[in-house]
PDB file of N, CA and C in Angstrom:
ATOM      1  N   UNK A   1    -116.390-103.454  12.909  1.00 84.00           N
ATOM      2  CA  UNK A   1    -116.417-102.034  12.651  1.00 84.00           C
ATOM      3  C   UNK A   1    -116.132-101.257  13.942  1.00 84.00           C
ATOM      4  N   UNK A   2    -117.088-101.828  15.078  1.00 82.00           N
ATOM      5  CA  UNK A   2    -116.632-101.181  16.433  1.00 82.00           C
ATOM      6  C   UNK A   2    -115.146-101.430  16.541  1.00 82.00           C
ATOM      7  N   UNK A   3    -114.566-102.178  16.866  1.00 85.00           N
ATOM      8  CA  UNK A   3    -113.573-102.908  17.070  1.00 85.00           C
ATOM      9  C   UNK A   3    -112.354-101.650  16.486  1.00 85.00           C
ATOM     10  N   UNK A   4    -112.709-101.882  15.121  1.00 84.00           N
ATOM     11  CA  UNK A   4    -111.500-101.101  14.056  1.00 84.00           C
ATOM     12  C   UNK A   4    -111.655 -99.383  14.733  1.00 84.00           C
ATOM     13  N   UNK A   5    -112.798 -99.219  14.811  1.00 84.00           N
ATOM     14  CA  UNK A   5    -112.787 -97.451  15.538  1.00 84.00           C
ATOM     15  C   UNK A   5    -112.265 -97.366  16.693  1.00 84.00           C
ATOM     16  N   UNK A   6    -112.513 -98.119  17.298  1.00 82.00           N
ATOM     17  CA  UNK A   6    -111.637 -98.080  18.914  1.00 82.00           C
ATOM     18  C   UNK A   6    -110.402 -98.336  18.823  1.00 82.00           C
ATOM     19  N   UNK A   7    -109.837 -99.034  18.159  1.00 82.00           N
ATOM     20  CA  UNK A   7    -108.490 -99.286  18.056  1.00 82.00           C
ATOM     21  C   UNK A   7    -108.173 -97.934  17.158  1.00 82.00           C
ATOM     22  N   UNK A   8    -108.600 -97.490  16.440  1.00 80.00           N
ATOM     23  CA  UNK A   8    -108.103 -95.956  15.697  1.00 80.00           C
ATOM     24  C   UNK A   8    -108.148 -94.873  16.179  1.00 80.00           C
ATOM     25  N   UNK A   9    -108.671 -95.026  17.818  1.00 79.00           N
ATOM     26  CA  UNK A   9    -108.971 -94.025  19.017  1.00 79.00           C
ATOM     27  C   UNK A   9    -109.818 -93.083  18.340  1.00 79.00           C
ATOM     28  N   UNK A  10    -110.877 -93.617  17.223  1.00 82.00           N
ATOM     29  CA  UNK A  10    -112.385 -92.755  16.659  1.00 82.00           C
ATOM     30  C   UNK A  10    -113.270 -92.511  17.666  1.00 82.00           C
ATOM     31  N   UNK A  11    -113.268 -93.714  18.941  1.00 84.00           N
ATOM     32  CA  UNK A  11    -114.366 -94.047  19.725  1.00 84.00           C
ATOM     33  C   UNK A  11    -113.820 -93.512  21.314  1.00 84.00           C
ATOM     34  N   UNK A  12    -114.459 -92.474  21.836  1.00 81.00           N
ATOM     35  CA  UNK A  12    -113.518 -91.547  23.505  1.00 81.00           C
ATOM     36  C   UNK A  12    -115.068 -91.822  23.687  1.00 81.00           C
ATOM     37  N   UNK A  13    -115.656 -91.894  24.654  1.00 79.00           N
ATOM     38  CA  UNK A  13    -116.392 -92.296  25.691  1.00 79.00           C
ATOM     39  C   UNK A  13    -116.152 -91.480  26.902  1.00 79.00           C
ATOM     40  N   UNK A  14    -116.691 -90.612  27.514  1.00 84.00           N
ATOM     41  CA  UNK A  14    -116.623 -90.286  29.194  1.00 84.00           C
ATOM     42  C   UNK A  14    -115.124 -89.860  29.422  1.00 84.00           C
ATOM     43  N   UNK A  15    -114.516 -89.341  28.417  1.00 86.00           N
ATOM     44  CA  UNK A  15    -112.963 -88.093  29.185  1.00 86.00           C
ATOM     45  C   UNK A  15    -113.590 -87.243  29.640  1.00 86.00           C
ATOM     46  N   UNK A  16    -113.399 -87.337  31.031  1.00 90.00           N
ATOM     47  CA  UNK A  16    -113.976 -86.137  31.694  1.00 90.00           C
ATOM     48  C   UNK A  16    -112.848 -85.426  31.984  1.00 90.00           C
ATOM     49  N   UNK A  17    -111.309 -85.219  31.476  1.00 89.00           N
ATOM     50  CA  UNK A  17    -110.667 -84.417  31.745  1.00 89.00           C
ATOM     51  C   UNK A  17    -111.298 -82.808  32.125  1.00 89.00           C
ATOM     52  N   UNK A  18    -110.978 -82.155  32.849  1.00 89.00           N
ATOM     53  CA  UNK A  18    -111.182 -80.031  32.452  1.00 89.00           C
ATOM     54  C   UNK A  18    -110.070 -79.569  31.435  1.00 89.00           C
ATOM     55  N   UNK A  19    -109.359 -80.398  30.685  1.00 87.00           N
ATOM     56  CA  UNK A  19    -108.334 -79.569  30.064  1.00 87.00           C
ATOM     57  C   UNK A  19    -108.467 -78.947  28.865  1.00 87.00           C
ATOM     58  N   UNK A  20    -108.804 -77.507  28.675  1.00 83.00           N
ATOM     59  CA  UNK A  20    -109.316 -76.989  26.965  1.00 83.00           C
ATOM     60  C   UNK A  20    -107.878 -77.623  26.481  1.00 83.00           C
ATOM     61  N   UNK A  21    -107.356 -78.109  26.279  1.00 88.00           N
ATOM     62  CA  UNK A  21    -106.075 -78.433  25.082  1.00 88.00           C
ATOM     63  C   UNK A  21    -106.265 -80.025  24.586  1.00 88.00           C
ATOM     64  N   UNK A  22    -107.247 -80.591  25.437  1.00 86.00           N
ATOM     65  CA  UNK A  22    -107.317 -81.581  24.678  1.00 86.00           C
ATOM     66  C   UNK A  22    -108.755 -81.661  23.191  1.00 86.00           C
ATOM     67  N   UNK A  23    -108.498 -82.523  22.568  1.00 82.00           N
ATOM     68  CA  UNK A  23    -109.307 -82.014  21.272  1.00 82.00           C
ATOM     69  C   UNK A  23    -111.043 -82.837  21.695  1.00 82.00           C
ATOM     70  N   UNK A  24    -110.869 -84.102  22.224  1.00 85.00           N
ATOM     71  CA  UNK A  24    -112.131 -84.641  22.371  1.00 85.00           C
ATOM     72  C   UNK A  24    -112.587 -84.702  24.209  1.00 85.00           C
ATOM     73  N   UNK A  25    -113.132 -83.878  25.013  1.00 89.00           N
ATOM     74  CA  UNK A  25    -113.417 -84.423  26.433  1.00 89.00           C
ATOM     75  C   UNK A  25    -115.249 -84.474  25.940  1.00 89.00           C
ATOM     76  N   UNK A  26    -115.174 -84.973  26.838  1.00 89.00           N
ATOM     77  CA  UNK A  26    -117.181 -84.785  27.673  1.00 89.00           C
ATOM     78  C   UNK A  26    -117.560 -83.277  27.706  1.00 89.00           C
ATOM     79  N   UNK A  27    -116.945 -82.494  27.904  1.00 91.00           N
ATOM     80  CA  UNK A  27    -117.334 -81.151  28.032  1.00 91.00           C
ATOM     81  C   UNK A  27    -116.860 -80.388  27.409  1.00 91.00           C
ATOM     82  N   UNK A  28    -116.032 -80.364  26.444  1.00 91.00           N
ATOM     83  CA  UNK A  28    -115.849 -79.995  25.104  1.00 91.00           C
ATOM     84  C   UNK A  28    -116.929 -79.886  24.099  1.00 91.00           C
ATOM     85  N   UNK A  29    -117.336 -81.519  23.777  1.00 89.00           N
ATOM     86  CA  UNK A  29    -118.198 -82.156  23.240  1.00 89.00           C
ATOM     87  C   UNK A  29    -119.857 -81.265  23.640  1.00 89.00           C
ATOM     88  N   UNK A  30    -119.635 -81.406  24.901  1.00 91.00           N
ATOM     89  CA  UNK A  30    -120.919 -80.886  25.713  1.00 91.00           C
ATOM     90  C   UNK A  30    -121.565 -79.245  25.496  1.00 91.00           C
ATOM     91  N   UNK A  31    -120.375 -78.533  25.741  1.00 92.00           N
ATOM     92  CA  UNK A  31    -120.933 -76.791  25.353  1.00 92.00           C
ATOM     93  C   UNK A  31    -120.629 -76.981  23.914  1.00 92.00           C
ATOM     94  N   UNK A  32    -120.003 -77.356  23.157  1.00 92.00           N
ATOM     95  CA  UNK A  32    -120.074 -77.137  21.711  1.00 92.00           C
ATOM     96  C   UNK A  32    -121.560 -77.544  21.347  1.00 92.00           C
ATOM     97  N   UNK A  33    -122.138 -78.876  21.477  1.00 91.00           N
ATOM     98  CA  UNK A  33    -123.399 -79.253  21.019  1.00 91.00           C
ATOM     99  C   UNK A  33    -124.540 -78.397  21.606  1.00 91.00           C
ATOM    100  N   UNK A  34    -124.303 -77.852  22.582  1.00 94.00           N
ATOM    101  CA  UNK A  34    -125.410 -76.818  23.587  1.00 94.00           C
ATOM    102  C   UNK A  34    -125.319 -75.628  22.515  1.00 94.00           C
ATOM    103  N   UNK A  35    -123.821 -74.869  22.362  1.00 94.00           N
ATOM    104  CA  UNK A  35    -124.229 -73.802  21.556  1.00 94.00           C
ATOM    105  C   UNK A  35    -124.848 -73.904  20.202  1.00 94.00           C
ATOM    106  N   UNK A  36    -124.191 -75.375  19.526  1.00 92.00           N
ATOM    107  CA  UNK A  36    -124.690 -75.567  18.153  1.00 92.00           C
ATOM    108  C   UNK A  36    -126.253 -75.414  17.647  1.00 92.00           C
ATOM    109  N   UNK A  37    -126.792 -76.173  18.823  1.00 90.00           N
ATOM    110  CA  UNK A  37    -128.274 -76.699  18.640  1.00 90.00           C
ATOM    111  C   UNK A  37    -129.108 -75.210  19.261  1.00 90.00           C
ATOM    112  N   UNK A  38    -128.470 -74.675  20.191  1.00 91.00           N
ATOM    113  CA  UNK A  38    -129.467 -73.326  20.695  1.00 91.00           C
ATOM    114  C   UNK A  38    -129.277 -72.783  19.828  1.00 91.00           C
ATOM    115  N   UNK A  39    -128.368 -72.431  18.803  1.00 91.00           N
ATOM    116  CA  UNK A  39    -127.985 -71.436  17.272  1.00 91.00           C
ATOM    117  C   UNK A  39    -128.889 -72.260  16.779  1.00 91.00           C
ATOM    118  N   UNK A  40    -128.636 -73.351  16.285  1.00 88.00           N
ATOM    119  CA  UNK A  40    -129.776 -73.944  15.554  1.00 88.00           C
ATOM    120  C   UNK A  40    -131.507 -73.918  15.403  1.00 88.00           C
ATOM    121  N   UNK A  41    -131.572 -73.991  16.867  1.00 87.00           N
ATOM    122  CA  UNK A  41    -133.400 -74.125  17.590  1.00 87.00           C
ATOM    123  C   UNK A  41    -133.838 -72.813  17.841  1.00 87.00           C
ATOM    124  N   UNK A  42    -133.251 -71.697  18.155  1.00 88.00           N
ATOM    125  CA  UNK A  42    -133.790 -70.537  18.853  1.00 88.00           C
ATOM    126  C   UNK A  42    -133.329 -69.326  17.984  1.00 88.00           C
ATOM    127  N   UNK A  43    -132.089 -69.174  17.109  1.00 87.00           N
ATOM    128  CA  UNK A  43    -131.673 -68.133  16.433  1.00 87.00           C
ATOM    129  C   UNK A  43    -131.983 -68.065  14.810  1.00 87.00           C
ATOM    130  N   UNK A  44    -132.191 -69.652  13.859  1.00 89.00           N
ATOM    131  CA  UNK A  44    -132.624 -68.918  12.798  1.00 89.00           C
ATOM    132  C   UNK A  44    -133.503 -68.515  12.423  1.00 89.00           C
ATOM    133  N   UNK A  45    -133.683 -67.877  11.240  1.00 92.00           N
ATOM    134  CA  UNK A  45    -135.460 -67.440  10.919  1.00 92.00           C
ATOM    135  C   UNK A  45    -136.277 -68.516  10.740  1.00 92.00           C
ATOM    136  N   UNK A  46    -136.031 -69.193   9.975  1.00 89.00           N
ATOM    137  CA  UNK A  46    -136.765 -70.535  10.035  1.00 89.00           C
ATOM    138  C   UNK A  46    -137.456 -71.245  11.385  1.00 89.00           C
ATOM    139  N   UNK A  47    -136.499 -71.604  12.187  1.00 88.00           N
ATOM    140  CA  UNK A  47    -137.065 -72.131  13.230  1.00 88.00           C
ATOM    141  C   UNK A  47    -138.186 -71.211  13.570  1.00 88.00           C
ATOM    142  N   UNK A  48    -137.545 -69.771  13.994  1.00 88.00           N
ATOM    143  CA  UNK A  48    -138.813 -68.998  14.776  1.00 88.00           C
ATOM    144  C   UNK A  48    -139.988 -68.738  14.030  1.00 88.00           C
ATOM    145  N   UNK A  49    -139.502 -68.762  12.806  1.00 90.00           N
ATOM    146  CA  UNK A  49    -140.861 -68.741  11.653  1.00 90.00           C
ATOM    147  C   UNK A  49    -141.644 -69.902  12.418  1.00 90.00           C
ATOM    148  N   UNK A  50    -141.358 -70.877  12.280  1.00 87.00           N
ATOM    149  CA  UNK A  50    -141.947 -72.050  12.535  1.00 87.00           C
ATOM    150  C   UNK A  50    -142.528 -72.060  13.906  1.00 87.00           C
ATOM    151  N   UNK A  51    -142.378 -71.764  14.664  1.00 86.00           N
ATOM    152  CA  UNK A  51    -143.165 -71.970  16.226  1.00 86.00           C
ATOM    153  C   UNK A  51    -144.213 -70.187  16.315  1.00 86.00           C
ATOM    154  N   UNK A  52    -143.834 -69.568  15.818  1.00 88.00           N
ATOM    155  CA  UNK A  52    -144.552 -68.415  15.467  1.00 88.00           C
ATOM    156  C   UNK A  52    -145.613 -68.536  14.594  1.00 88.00           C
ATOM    157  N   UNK A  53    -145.775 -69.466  13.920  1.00 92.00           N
ATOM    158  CA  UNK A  53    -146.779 -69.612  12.831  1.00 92.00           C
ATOM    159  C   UNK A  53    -147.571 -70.828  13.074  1.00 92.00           C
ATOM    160  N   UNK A  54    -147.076 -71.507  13.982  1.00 90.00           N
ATOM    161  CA  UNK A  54    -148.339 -72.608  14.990  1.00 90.00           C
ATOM    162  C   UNK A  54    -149.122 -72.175  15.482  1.00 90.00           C
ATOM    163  N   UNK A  55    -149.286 -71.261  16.544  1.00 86.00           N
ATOM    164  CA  UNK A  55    -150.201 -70.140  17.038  1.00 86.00           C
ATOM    165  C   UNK A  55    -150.156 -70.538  18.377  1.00 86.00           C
ATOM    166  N   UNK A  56    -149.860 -71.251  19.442  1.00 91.00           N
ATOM    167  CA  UNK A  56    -149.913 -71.722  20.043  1.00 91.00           C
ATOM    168  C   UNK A  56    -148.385 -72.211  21.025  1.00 91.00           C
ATOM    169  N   UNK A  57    -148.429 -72.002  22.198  1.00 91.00           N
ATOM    170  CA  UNK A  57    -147.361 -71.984  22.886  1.00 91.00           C
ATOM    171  C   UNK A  57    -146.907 -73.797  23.151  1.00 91.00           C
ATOM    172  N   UNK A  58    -148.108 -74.564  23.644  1.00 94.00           N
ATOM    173  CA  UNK A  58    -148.134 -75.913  23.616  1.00 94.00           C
ATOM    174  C   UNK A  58    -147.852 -76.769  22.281  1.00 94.00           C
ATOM    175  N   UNK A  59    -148.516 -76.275  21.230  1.00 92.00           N
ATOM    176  CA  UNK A  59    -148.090 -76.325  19.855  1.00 92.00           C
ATOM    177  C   UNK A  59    -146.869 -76.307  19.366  1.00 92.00           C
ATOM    178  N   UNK A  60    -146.228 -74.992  19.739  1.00 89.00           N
ATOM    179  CA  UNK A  60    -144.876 -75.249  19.646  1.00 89.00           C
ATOM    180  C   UNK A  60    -143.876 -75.922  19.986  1.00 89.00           C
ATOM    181  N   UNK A  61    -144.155 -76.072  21.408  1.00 91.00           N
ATOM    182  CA  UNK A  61    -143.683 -76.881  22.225  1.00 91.00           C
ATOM    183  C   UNK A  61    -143.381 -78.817  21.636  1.00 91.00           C
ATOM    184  N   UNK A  62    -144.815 -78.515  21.157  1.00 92.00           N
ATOM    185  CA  UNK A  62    -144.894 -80.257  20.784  1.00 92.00           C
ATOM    186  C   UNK A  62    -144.293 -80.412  19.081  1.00 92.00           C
ATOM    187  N   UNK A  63    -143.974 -79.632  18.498  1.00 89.00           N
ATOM    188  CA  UNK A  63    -143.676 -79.793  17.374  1.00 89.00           C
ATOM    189  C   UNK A  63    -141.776 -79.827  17.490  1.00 89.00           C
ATOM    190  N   UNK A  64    -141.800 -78.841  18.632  1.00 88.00           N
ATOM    191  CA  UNK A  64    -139.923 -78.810  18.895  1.00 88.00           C
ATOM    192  C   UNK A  64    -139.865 -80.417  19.097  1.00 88.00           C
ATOM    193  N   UNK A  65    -141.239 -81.083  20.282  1.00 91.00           N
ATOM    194  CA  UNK A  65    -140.099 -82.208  20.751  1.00 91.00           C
ATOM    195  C   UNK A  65    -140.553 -83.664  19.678  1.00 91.00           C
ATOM    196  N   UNK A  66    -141.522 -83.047  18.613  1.00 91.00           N
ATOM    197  CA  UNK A  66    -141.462 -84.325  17.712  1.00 91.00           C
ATOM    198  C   UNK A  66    -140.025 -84.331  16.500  1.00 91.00           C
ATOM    199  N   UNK A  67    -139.823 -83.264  16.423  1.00 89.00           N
ATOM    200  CA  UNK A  67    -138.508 -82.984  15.609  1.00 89.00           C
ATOM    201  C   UNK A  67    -137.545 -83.701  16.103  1.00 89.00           C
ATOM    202  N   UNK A  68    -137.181 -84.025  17.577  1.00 90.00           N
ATOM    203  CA  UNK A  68    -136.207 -84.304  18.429  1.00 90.00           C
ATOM    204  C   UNK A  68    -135.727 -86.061  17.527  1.00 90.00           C
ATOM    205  N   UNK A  69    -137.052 -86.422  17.978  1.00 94.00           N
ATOM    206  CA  UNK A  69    -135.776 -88.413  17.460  1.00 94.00           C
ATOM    207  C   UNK A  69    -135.943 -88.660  15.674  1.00 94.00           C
ATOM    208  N   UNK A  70    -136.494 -87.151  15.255  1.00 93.00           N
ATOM    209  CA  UNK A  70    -135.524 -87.239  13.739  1.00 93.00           C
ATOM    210  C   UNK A  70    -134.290 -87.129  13.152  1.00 93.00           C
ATOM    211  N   UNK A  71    -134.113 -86.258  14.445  1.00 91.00           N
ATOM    212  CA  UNK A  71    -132.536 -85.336  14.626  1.00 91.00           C
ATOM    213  C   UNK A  71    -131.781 -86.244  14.863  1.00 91.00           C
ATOM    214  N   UNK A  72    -132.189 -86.644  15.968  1.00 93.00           N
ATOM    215  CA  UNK A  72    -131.346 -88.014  16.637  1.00 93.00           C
ATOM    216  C   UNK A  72    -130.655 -89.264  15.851  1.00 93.00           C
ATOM    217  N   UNK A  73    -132.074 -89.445  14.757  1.00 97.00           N
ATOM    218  CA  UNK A  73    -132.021 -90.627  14.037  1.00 97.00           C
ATOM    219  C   UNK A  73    -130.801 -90.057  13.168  1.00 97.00           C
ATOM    220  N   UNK A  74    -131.295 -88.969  12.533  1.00 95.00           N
ATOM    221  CA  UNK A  74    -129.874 -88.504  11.242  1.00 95.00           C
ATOM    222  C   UNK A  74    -128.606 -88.294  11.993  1.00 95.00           C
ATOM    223  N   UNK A  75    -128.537 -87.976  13.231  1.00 92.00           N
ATOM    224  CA  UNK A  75    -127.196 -88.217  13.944  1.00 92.00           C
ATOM    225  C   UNK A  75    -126.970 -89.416  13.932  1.00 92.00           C
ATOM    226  N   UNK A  76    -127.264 -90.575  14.438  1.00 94.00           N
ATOM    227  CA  UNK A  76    -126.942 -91.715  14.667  1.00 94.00           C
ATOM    228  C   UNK A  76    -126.240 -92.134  13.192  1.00 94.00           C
ATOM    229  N   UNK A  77    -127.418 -92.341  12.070  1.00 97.00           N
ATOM    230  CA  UNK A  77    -127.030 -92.685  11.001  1.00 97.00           C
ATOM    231  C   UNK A  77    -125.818 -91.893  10.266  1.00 97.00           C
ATOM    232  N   UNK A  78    -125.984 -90.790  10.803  1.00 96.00           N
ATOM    233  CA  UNK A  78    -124.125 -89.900  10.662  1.00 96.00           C
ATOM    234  C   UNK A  78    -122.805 -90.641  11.297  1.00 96.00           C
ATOM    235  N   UNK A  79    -122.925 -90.977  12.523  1.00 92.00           N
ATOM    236  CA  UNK A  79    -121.879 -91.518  12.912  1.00 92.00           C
ATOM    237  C   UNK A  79    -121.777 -92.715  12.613  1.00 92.00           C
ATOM    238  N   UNK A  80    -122.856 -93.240  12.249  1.00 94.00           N
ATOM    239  CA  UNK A  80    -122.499 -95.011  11.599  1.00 94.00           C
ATOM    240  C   UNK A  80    -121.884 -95.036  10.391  1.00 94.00           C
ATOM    241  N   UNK A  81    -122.386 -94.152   9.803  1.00 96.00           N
ATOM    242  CA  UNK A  81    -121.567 -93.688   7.802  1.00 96.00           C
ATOM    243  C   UNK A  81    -120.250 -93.612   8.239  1.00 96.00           C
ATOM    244  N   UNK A  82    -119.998 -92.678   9.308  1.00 92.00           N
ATOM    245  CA  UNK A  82    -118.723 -92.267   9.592  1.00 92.00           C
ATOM    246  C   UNK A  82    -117.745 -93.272   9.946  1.00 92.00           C
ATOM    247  N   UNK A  83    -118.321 -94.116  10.896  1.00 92.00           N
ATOM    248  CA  UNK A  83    -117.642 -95.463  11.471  1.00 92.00           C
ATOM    249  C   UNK A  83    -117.439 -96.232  10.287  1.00 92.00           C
ATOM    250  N   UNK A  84    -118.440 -96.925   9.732  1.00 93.00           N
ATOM    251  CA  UNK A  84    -118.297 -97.814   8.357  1.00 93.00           C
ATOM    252  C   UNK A  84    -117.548 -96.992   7.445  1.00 93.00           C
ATOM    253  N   UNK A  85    -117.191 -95.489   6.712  1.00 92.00           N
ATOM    254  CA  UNK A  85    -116.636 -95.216   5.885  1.00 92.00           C
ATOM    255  C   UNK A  85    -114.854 -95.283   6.653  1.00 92.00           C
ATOM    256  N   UNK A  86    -114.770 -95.034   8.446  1.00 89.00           N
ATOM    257  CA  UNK A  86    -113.156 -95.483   8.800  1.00 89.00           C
ATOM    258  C   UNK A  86    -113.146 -97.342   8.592  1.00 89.00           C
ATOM    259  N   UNK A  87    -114.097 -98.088   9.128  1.00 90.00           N
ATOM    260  CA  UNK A  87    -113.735 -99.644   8.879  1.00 90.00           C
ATOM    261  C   UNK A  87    -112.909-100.001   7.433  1.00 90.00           C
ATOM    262  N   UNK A  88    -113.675 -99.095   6.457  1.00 90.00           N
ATOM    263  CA  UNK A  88    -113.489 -99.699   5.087  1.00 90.00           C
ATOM    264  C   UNK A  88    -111.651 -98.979   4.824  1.00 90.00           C
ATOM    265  N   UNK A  89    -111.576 -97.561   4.905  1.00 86.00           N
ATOM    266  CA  UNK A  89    -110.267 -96.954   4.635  1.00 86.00           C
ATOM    267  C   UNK A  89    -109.499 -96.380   5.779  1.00 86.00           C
ATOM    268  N   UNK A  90    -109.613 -97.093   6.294  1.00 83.00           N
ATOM    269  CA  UNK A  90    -109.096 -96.467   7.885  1.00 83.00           C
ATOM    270  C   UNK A  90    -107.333 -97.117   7.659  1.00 83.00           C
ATOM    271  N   UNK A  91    -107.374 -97.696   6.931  1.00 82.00           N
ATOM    272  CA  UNK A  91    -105.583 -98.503   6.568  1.00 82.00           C
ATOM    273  C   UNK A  91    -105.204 -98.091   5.395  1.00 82.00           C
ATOM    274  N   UNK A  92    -106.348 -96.930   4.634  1.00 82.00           N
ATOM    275  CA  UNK A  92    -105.180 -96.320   3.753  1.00 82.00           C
ATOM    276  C   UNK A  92    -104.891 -94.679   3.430  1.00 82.00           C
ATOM    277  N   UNK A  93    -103.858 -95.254   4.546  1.00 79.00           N
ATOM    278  CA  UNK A  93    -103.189 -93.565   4.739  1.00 79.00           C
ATOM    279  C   UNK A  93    -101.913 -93.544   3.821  1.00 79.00           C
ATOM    280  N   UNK A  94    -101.859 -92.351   2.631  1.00 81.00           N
ATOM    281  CA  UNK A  94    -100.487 -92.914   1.813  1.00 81.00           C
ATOM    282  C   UNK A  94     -99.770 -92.427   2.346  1.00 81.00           C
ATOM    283  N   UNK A  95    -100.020 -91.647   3.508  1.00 80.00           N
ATOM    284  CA  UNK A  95     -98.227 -90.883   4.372  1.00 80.00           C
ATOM    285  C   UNK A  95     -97.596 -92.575   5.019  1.00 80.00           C
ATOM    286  N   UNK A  96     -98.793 -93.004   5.353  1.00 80.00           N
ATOM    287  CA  UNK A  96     -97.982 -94.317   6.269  1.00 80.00           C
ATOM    288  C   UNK A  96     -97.707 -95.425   5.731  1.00 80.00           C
ATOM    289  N   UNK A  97     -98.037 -95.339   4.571  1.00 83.00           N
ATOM    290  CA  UNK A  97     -97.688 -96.669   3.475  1.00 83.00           C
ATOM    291  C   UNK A  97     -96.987 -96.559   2.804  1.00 83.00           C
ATOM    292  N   UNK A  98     -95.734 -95.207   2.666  1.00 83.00           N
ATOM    293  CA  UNK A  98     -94.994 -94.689   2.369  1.00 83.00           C
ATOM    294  C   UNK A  98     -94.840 -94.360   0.326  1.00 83.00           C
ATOM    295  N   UNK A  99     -95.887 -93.953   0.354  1.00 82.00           N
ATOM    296  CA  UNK A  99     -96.590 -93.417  -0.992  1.00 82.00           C
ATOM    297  C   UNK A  99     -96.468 -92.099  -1.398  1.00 82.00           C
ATOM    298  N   UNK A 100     -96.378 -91.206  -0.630  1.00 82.00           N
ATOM    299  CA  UNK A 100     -96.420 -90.002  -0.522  1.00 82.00           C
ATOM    300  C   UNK A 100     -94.959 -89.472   0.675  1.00 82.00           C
ATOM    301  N   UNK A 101     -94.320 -88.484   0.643  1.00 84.00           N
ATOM    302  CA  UNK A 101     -93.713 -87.857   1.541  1.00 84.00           C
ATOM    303  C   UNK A 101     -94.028 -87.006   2.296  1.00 84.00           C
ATOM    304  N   UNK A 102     -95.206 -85.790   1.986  1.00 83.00           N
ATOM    305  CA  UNK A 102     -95.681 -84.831   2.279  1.00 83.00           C
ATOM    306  C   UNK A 102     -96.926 -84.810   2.089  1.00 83.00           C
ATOM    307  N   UNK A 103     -97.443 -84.226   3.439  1.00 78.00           N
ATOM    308  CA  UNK A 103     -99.538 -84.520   3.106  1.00 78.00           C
ATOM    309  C   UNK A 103    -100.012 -83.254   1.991  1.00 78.00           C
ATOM    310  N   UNK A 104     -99.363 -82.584   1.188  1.00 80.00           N
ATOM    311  CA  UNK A 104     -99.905 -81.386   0.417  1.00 80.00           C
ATOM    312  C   UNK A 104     -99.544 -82.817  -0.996  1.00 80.00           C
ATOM    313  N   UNK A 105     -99.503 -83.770  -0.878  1.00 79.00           N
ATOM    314  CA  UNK A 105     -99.374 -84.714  -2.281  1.00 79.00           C
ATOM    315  C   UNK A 105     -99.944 -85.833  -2.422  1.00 79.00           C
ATOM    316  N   UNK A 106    -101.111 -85.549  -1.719  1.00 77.00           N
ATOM    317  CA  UNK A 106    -102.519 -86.338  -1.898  1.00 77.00           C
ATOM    318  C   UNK A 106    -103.347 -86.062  -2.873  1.00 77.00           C
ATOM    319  N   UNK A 107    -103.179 -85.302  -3.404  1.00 75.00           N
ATOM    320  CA  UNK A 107    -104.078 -84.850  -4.540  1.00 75.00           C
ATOM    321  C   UNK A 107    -103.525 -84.604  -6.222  1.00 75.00           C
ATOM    322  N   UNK A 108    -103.369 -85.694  -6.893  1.00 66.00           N
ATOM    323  CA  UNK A 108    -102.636 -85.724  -7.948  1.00 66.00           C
ATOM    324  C   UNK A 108    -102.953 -84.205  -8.815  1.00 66.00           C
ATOM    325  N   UNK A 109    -101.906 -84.233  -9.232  1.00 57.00           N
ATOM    326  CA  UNK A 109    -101.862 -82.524 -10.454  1.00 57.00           C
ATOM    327  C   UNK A 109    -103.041 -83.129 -11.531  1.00 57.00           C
ATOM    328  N   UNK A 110    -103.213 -81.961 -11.208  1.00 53.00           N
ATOM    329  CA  UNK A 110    -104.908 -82.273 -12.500  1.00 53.00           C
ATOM    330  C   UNK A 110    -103.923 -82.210 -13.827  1.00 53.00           C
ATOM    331  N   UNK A 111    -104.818 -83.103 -14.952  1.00 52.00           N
ATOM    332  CA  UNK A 111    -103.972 -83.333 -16.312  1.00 52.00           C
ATOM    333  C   UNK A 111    -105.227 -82.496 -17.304  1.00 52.00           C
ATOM    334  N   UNK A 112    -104.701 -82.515 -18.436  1.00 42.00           N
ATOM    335  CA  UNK A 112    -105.290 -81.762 -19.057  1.00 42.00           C
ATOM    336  C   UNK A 112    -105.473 -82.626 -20.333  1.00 42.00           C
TER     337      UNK A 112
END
């Protein structure tokens, strides 16, 4: 499964290029997940509901960082779905198996 993602260039590791034009670097990756998760942790109502209604500053504190390796865990198990769902169809592309001509004809005409 590793194997098949790396060879499908799924798997970039440490591009530390500076270039915004490329699609995957380290620091691409890096302020996108910083803004995602501070939108996430600090801006919705929910969250602040939630550390506001502990009563307690340490409280809060400890409830942010037990949340942390749940998050983690459903990430991980995200990118493994992701990896195992390219192992399994990662070889069937019908543009390249010459099935299709045009990528708008992937999706058969609905019948009636």
């Amino acid at each position: 499964m590793w194997n098949l993602a790396e060879e499908g260039g799924r798997i970039i590791f440490l591009n530390l290029s500076p270039s915004v034009f490329e699609t995957y670097t380290t620091w691409n990756v890096l302020l996108g997940l910083i803004v995602l998760w501070m939108s996430a942790y600090c801006a919705t109502q929910t969250q602040v509901q939630r550390y506001t209604s502990i009563g307690s500053l340490r409280g809060a504190r400890k409830a942010l960082l037990l949340n942390i390796p749940g998050v983690a865990l459903l990430l991980l198990l995200s990118v493994l779905s992701g990896l195992i769902l390219f192992a399994v169809y990662g070889k069937c592309d019908p543009r390249l198996k010459g099935d299709i001509t045009r990528a708008d004809q992937v999706l058969a005409p609905a019948r009636m």
